[in-house]
C-alpha positions as a printed NumPy array, in Angstrom:
array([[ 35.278,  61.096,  17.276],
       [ 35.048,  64.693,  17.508],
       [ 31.231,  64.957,  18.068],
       [ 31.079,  61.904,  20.346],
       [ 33.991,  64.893,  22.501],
       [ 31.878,  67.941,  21.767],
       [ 27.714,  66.476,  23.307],
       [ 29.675,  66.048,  27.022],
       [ 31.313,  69.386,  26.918],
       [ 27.894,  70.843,  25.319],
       [ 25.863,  68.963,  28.56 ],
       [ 28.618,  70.423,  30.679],
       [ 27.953,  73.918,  29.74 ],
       [ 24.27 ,  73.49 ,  29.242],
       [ 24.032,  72.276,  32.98 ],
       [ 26.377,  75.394,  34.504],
       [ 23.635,  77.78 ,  33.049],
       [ 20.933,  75.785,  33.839],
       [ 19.711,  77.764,  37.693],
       [ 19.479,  74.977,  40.333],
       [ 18.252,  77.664,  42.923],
       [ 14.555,  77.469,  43.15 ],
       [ 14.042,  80.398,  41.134],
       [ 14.879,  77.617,  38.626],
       [ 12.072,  75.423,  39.606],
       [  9.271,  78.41 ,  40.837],
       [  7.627,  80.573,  38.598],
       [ 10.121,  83.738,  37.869],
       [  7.139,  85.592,  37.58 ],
       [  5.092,  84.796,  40.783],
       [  4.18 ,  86.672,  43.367],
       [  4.165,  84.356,  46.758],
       [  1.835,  85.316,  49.599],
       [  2.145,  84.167,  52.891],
       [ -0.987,  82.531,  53.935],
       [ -0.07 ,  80.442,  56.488],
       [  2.742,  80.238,  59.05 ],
       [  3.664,  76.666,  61.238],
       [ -0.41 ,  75.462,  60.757],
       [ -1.588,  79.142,  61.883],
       [ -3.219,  81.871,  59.495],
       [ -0.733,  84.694,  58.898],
       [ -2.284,  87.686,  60.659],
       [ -0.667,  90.428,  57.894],
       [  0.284,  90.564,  54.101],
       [  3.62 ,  89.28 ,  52.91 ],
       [  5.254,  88.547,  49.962],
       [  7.94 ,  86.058,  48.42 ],
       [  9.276,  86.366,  44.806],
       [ 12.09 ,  84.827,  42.852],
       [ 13.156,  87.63 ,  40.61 ],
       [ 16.352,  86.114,  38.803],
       [ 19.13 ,  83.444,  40.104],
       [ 19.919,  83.138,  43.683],
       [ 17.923,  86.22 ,  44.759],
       [ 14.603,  86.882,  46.724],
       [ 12.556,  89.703,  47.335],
       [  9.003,  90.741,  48.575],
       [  7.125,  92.644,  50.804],
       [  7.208,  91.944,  54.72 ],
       [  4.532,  93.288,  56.803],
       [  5.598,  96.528,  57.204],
       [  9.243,  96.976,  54.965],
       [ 10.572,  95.678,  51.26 ],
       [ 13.039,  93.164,  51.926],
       [ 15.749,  91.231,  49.154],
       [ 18.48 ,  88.866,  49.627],
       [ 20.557,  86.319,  48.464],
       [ 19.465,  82.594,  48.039],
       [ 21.848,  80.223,  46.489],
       [ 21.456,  76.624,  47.811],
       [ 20.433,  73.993,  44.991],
       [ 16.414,  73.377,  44.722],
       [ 14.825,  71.569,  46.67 ],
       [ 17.279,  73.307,  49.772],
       [ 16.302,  76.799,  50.421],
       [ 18.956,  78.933,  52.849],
       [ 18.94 ,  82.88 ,  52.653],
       [ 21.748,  85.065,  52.882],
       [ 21.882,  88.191,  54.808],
       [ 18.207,  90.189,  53.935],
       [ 17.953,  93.511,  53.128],
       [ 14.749,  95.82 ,  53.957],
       [ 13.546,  99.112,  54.305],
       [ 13.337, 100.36 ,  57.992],
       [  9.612, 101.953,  57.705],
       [  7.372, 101.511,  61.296],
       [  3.628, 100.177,  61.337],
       [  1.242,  98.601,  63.32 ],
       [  2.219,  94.982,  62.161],
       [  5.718,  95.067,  63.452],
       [  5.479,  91.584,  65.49 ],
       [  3.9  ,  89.868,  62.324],
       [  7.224,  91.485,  60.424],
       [  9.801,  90.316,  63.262],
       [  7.939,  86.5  ,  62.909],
       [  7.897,  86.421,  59.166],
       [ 11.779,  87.273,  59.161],
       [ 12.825,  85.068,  61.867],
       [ 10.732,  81.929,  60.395],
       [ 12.398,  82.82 ,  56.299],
       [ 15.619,  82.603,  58.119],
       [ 15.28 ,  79.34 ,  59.532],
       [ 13.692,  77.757,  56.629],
       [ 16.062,  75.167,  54.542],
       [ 13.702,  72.747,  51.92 ],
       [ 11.624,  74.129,  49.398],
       [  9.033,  72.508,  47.776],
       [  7.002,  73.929,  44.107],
       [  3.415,  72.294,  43.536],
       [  1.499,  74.244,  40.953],
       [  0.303,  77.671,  42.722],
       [  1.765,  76.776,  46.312],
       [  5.271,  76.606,  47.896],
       [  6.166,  75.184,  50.637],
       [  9.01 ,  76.037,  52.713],
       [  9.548,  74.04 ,  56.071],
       [ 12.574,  73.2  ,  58.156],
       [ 13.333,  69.62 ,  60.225],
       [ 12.301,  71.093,  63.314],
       [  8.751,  71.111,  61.634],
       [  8.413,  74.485,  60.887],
       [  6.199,  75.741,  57.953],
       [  5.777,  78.516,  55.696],
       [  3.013,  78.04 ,  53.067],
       [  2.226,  80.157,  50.11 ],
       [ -0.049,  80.579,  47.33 ],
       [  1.074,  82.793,  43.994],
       [ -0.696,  85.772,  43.634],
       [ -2.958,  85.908,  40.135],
       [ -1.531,  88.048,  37.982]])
């Protein structure tokens, strides 16, 4: 009787370690770059990456950026983002890349591209960078 009350308090634990963020389902590894942006090409580099549980991080246009990112996979919904305050020439491709990550709220992980999208039909698509 004793094992039959340790395997559901083993699962239980198990599943509270297991990271339901999707830097639990993404490659921890991967680099993400923004290559397109609601069916258009995006005009500058940027970056997406999942470094550890409910965090994100990458390179905007023009500044470093992190944040928080805790919803459950596939849900995506980002916390307050920090970045570096550094001007360029790609500011307006910066000020659209933050605005559309903020509004984004399902994520989906196929092979080397995420998709991140919203139900007003907006649409962030990456490809991971080889490493």
């Amino acid at each position: 009787m004793r094992l039959l009350l340790l395997i559901p308090t083993a699962a239980v634990l198990l599943s509270a370690c297991k990271d339901e963020t999707i830097s639990g389902y993404a490659d921890s590894g991967a680099i993400w770059s923004l290559v397109e942006l609601d069916g258009v090409a995006f005009p500058a580099e940027a970056t997406l990456s999942f470094p550890e549980k409910g965090r994100i991080a990458g390179q905007a246009p023009c500044n470093s950026y992190s944040g928080s990112q805790s919803a459950p996979y596939p849900w995506f919904e980002t916390g307050p983002i920090l970045s570096t305050k550094r001007a360029c020439a790609d500011m307006n491709a910066e000020a659209t890349f933050f605005t559309a990550l903020s509004v984004m709220r399902i994520a989906e992980v196929s092979g080397s591209t995420l998709i991140l999208s919203n139900e007003d039909g907006r649409e962030m698509v990456f490809t991971s960078l080889p490493r």
